[in-house]
JSON list of C-alpha atoms and ligand atoms in Angstrom, two decimals:
[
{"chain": "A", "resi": 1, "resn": "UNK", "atom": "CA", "xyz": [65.70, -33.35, -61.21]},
{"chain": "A", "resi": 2, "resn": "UNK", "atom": "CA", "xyz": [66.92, -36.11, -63.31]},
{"chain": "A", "resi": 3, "resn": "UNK", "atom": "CA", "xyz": [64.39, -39.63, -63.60]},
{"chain": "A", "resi": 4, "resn": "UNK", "atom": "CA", "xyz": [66.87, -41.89, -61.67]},
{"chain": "A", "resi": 5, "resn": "UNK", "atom": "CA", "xyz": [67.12, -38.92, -58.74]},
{"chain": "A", "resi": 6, "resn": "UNK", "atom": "CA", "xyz": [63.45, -38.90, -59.29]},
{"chain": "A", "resi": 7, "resn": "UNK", "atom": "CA", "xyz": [62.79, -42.06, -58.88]},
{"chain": "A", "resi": 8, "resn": "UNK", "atom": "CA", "xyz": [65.60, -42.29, -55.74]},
{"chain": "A", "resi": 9, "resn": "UNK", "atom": "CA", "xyz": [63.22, -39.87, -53.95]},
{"chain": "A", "resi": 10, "resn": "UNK", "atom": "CA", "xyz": [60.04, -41.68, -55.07]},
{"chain": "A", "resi": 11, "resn": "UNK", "atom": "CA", "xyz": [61.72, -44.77, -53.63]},
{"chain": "A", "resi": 12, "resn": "UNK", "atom": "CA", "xyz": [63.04, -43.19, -50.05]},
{"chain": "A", "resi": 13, "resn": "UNK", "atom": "CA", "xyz": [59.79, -40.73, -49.28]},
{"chain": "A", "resi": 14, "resn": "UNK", "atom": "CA", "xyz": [56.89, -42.66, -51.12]},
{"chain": "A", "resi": 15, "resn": "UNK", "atom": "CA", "xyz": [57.54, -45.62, -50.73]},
{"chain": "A", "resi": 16, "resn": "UNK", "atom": "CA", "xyz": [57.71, -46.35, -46.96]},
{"chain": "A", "resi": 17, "resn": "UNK", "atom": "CA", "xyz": [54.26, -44.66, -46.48]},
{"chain": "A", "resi": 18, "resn": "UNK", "atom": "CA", "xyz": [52.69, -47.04, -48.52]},
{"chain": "A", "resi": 19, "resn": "UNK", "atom": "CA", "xyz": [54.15, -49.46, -47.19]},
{"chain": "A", "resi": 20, "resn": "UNK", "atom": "CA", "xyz": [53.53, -48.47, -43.51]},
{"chain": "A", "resi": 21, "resn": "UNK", "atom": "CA", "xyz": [49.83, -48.19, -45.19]},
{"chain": "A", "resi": 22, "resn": "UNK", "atom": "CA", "xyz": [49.50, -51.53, -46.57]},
{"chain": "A", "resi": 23, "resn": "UNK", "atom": "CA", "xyz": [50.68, -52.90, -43.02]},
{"chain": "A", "resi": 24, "resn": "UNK", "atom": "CA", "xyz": [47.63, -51.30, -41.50]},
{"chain": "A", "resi": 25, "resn": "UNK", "atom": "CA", "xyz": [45.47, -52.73, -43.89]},
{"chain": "A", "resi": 26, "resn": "UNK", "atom": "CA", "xyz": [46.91, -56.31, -43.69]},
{"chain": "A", "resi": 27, "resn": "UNK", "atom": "CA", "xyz": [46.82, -55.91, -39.71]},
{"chain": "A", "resi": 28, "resn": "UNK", "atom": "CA", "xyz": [42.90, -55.35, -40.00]},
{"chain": "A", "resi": 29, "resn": "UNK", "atom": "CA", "xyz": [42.44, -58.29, -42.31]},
{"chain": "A", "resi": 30, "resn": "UNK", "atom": "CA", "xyz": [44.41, -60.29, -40.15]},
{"chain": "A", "resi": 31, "resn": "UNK", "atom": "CA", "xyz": [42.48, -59.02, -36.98]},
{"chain": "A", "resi": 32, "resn": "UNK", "atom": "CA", "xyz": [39.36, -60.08, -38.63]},
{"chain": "A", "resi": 33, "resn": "UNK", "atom": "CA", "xyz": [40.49, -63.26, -39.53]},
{"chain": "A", "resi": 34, "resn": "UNK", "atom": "CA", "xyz": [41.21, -63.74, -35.80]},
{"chain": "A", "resi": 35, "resn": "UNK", "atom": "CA", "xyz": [37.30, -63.18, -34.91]},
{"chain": "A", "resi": 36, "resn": "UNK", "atom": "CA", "xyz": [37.92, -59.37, -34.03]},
{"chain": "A", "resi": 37, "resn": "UNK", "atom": "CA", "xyz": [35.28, -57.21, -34.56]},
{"chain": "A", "resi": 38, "resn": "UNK", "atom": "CA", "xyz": [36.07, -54.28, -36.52]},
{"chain": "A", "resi": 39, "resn": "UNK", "atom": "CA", "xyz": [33.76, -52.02, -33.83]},
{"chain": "A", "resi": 40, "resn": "UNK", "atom": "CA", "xyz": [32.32, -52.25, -30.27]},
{"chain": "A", "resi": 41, "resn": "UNK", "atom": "CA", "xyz": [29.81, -54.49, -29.88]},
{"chain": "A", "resi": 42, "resn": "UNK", "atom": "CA", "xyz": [27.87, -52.03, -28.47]},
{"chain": "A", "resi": 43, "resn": "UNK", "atom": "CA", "xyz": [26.90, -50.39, -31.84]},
{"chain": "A", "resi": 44, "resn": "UNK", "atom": "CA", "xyz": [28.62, -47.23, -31.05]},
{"chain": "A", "resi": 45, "resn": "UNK", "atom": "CA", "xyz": [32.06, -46.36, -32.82]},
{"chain": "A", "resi": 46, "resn": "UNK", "atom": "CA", "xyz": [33.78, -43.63, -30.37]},
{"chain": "A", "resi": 47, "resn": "UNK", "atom": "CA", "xyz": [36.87, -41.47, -31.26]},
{"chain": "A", "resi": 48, "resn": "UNK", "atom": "CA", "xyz": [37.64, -41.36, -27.35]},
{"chain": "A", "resi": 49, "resn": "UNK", "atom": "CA", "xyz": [36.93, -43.23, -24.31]},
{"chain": "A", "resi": 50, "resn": "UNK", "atom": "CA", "xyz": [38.08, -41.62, -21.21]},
{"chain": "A", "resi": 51, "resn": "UNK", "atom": "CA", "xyz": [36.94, -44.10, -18.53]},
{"chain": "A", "resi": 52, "resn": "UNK", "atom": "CA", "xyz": [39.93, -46.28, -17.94]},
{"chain": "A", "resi": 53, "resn": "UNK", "atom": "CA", "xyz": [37.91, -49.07, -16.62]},
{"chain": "A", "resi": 54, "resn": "UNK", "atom": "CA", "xyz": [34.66, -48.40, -18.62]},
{"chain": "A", "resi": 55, "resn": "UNK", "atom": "CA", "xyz": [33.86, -51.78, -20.78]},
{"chain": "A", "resi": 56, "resn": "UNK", "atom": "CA", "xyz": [34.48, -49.18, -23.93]},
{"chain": "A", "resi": 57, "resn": "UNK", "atom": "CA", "xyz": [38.13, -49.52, -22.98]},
{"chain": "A", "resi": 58, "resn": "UNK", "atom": "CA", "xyz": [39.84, -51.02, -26.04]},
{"chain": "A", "resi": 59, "resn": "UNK", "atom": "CA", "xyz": [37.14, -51.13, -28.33]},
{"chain": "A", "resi": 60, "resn": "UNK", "atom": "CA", "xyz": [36.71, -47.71, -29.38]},
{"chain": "A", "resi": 61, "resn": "UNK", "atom": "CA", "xyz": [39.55, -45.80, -31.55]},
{"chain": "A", "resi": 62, "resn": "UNK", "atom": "CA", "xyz": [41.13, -44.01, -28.67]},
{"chain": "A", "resi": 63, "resn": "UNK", "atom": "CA", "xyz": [41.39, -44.00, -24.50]},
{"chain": "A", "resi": 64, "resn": "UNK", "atom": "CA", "xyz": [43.98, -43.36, -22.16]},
{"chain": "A", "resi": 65, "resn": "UNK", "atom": "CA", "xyz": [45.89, -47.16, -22.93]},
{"chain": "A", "resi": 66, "resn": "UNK", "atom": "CA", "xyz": [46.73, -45.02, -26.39]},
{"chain": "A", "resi": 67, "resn": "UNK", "atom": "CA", "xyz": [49.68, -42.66, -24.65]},
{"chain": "A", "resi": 68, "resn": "UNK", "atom": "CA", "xyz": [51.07, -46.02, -24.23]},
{"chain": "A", "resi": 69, "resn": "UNK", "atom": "CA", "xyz": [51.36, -46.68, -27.74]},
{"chain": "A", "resi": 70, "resn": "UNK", "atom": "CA", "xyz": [52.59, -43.35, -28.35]},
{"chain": "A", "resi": 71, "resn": "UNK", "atom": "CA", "xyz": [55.58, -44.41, -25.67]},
{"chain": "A", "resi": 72, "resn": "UNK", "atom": "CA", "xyz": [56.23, -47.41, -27.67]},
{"chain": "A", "resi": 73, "resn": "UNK", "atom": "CA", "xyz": [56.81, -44.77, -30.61]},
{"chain": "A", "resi": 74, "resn": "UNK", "atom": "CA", "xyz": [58.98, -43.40, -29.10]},
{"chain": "A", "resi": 75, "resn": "UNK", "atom": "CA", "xyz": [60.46, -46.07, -27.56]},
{"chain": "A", "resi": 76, "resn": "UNK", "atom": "CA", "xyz": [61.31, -47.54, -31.67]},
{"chain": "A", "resi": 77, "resn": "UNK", "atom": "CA", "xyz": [62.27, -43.93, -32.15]},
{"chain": "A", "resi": 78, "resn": "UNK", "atom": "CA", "xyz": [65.45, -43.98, -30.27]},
{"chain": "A", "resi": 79, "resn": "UNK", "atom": "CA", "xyz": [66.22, -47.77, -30.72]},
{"chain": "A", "resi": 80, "resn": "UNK", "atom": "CA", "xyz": [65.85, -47.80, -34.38]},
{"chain": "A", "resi": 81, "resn": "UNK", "atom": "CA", "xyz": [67.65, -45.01, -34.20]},
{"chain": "A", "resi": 82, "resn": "UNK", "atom": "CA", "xyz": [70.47, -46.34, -32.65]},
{"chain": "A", "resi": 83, "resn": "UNK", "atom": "CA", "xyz": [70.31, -49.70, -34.69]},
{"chain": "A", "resi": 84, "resn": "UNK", "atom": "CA", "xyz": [70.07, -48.32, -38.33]},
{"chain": "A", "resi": 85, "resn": "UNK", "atom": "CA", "xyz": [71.66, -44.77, -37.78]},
{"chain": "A", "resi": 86, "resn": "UNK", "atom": "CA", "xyz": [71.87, -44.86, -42.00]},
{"chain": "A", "resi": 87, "resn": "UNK", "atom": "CA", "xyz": [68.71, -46.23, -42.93]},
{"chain": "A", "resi": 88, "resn": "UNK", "atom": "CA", "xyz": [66.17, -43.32, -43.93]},
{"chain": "A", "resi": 89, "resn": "UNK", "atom": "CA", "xyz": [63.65, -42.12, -41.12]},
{"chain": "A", "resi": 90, "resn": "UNK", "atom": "CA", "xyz": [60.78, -43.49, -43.25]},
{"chain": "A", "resi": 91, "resn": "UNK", "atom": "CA", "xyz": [61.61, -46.49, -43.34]},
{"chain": "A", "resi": 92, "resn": "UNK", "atom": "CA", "xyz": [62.44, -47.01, -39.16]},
{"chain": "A", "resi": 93, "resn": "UNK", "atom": "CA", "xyz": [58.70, -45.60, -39.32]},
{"chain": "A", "resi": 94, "resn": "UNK", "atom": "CA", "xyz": [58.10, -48.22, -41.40]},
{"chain": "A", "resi": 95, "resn": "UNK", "atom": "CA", "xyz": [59.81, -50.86, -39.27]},
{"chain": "A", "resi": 96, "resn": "UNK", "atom": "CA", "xyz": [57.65, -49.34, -35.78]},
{"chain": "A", "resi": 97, "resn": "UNK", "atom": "CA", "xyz": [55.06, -49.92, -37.37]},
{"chain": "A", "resi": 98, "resn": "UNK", "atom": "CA", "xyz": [55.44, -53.58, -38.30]},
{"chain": "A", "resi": 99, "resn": "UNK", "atom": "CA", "xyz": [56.45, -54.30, -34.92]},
{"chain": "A", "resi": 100, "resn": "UNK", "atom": "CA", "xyz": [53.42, -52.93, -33.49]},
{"chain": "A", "resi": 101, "resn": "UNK", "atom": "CA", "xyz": [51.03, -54.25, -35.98]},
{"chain": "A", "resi": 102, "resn": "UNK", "atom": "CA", "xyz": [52.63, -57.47, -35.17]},
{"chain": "A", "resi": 103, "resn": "UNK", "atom": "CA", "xyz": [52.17, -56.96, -31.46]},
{"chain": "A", "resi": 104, "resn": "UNK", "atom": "CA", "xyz": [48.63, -56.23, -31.94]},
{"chain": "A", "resi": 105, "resn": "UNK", "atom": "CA", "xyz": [47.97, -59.11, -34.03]},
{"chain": "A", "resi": 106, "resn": "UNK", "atom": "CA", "xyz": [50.25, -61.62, -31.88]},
{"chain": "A", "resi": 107, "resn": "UNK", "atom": "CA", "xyz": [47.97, -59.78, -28.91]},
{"chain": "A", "resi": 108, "resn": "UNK", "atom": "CA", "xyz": [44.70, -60.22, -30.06]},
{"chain": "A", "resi": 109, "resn": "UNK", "atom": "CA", "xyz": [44.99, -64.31, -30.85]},
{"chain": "A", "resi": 110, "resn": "UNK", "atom": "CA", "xyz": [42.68, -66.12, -28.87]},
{"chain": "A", "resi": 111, "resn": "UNK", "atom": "CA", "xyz": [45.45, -67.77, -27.06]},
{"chain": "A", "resi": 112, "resn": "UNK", "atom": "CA", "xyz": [46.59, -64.53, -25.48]},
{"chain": "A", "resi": 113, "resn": "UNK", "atom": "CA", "xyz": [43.37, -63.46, -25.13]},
{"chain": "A", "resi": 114, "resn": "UNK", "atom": "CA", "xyz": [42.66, -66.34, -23.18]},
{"chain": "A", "resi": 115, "resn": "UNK", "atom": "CA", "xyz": [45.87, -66.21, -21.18]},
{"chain": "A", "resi": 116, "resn": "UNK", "atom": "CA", "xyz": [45.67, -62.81, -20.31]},
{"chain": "A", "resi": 117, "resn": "UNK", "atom": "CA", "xyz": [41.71, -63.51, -19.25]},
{"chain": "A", "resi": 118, "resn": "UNK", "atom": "CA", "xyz": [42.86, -66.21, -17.09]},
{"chain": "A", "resi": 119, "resn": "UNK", "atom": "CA", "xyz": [45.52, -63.90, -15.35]},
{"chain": "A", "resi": 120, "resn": "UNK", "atom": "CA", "xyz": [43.47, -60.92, -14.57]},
{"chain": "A", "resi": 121, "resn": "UNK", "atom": "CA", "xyz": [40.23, -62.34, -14.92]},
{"chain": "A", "resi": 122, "resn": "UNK", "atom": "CA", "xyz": [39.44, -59.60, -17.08]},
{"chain": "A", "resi": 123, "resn": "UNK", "atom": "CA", "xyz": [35.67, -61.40, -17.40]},
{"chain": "A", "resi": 124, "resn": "UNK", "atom": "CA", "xyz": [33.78, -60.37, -20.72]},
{"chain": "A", "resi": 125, "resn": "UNK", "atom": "CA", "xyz": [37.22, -59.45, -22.43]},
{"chain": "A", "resi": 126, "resn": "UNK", "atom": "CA", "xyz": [37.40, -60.23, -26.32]},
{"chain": "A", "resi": 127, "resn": "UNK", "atom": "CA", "xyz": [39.93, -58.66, -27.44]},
{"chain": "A", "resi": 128, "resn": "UNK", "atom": "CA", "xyz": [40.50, -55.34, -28.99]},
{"chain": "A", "resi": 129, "resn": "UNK", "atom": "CA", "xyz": [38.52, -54.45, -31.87]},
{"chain": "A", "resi": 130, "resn": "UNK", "atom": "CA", "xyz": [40.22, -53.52, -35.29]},
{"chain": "A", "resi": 131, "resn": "UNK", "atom": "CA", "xyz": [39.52, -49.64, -34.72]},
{"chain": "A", "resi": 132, "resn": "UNK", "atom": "CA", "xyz": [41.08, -49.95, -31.59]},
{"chain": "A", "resi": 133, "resn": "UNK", "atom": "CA", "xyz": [44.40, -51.56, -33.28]},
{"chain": "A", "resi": 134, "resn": "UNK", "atom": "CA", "xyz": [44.55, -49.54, -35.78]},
{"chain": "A", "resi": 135, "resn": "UNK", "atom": "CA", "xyz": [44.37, -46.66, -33.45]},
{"chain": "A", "resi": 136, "resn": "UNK", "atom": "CA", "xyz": [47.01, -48.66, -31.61]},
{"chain": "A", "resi": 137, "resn": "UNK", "atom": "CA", "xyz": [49.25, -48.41, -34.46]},
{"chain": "A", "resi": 138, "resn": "UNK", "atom": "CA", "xyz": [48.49, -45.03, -35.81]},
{"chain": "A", "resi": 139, "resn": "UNK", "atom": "CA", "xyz": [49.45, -43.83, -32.18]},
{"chain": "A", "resi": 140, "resn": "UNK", "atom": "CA", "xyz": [52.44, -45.21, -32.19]},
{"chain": "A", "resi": 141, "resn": "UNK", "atom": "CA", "xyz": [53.37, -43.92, -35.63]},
{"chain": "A", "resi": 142, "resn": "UNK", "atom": "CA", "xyz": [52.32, -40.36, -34.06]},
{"chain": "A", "resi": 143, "resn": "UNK", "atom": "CA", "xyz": [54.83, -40.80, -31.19]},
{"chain": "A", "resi": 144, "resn": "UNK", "atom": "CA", "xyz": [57.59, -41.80, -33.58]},
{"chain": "A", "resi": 145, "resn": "UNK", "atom": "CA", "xyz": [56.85, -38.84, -35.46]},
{"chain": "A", "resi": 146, "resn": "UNK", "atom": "CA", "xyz": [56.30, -36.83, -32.04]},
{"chain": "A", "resi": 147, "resn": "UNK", "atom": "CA", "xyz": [60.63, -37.96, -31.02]},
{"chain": "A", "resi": 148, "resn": "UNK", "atom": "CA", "xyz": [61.57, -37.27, -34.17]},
{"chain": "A", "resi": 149, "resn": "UNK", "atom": "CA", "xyz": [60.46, -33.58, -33.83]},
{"chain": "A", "resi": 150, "resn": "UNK", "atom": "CA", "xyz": [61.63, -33.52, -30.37]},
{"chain": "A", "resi": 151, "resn": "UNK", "atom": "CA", "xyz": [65.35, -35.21, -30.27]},
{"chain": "A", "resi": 152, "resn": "UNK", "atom": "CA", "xyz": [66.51, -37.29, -27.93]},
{"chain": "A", "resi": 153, "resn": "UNK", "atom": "CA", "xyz": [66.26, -35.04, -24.44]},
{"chain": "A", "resi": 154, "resn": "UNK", "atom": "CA", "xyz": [62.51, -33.66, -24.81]},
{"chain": "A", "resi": 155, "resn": "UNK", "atom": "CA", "xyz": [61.40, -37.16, -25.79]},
{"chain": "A", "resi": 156, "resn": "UNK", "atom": "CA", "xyz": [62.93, -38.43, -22.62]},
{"chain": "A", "resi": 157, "resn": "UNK", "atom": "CA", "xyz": [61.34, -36.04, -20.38]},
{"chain": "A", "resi": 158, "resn": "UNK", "atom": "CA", "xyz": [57.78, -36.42, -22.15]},
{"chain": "A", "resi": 159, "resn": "UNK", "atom": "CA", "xyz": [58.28, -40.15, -21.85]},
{"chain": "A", "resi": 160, "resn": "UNK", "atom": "CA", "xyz": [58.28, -39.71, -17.80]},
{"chain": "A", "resi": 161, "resn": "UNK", "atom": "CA", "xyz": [55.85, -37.47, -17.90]},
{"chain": "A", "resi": 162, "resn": "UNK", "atom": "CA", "xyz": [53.15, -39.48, -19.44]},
{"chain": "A", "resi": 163, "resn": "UNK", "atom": "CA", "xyz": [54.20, -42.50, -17.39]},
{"chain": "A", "resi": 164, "resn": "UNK", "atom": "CA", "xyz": [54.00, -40.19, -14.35]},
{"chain": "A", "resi": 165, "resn": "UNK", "atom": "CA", "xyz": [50.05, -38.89, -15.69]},
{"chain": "A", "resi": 166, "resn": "UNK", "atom": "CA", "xyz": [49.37, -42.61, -16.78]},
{"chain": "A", "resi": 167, "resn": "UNK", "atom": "CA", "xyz": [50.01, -43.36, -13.28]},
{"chain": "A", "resi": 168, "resn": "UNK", "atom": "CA", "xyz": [48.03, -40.90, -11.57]},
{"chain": "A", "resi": 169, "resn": "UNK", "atom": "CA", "xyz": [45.43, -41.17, -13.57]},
{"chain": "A", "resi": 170, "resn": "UNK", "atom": "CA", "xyz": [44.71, -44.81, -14.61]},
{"chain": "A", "resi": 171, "resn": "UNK", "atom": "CA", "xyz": [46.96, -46.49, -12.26]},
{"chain": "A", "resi": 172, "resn": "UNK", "atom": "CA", "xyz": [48.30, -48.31, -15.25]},
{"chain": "A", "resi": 173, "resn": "UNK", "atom": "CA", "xyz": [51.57, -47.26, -17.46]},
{"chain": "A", "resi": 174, "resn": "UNK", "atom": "CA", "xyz": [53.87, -49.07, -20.32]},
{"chain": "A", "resi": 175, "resn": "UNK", "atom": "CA", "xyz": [56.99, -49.29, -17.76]},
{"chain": "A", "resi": 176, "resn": "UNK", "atom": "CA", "xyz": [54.42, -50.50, -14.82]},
{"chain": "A", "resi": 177, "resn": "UNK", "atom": "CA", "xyz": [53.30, -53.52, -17.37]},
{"chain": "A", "resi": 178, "resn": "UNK", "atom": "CA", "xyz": [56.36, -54.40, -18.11]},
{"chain": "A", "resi": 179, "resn": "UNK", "atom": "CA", "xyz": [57.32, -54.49, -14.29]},
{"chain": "A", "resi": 180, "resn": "UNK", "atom": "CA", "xyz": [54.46, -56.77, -13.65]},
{"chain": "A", "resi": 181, "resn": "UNK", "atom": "CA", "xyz": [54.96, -58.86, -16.30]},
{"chain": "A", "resi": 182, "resn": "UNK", "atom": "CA", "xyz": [58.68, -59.98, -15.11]},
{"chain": "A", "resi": 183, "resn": "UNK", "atom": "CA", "xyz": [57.75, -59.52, -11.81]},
{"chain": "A", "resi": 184, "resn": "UNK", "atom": "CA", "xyz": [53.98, -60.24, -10.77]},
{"chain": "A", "resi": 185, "resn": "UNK", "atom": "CA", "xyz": [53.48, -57.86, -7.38]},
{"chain": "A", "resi": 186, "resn": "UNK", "atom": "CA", "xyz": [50.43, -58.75, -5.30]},
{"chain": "A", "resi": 187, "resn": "UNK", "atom": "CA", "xyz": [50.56, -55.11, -3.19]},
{"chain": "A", "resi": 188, "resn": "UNK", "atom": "CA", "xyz": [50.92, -53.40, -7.08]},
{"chain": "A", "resi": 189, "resn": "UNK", "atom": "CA", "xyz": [48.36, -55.12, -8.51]},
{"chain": "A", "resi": 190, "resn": "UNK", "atom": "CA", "xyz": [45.75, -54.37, -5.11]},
{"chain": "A", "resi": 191, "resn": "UNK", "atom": "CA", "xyz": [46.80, -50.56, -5.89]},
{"chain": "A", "resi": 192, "resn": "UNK", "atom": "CA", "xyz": [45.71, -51.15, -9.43]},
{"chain": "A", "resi": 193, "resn": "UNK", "atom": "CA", "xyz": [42.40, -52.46, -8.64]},
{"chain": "A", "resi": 194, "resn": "UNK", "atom": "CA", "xyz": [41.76, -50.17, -5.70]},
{"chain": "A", "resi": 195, "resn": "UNK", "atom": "CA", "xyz": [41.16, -47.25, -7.84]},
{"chain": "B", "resi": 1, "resn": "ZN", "atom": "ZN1", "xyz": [31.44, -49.28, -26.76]}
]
């Protein structure tokens, strides 16, 4: 391989992985600098939580609100995708996860925490921690990765399924936010809590 392939390659396979790496680490210094703790404040630092509406929710690395991060994944899969058909695969990666380390910082302000406290009085809510963002992010870099492998049709039907499974099981799903966010339903959100 000649130096100036060489360095093509370094540029389109290296490159966007260290740059997808130094988002992660910005995200976390910008999490902190919103107040975030990097852990739970209950001393433990979990790789799962299971209990949907345990306090633990969003403060260890991973729980059931993590399937919808890997649906965003593959939600940037198929619209970056269809946006930059030419750019390289590394760098949409790249560009899903800058939106969704932007999300999570834009998410974890104070303002939104506030807001969002104030509409679900969500009582004793602080935010996410850091290890919970960053296993935000690095879930929905596995779900790009995750369409990628499985093209357009197999991505479709896993992206119903774990809305169907989020549903059953936590009563809570990435389409069923967004439904409630443009359209606020009292009898959905008494289902919600009802669990
Ligand atoms: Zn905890």
């Amino acid at each position: 391989m000649s130096n100036a392939a060489a360095r093509g390659d370094l540029r389109g396979k290296v490159w966007p992985w260290l740059a997808a790496a130094a988002v992660g680490v910005a995200s976390a210094v910008l999490l902190r600098l919103e107040g975030r703790l990097w852990f739970c404040a209950c001393g433990r630092l979990l790789p799962w939580v299971g209990d949907a509406w345990s306090a633990d929710t969003s403060q260890h690395l991973f729980d059931p609100y993590s399937f919808t991060h890997v649906l965003h994944g593959f939600a940037f899969a198929g619209l970056l995708a269809l946006l930059l058909p030419r750019a390289g695969w590394r760098w949409r990666l790249l560009l899903a996860v800058l939106a969704e380390a932007a999300w999570e910082v834009i998410e974890n302000t104070d303002f939104v925490i506030n807001r969002y406290r104030e509409a679900t009085a969500a009582l004793g809510y602080n935010g996410d921690t850091v290890v919970n963002s960053l296993g935000d992010i690095a879930a929905c870099a596995l779900g790009f990765l995750l369409a990628r492998r499985l093209g357009w049709l197999r991505t479709l039907l896993l992206f119903v399924a774990v809305e169907a499974v989020l549903l059953l099981w936590i009563r809570d799903s990435l389409l069923l936010n967004i439904l409630l966010l443009v359209y606020p339903s009292e009898r959905l959100r008494a289902w919600q809590a009802g669990h």
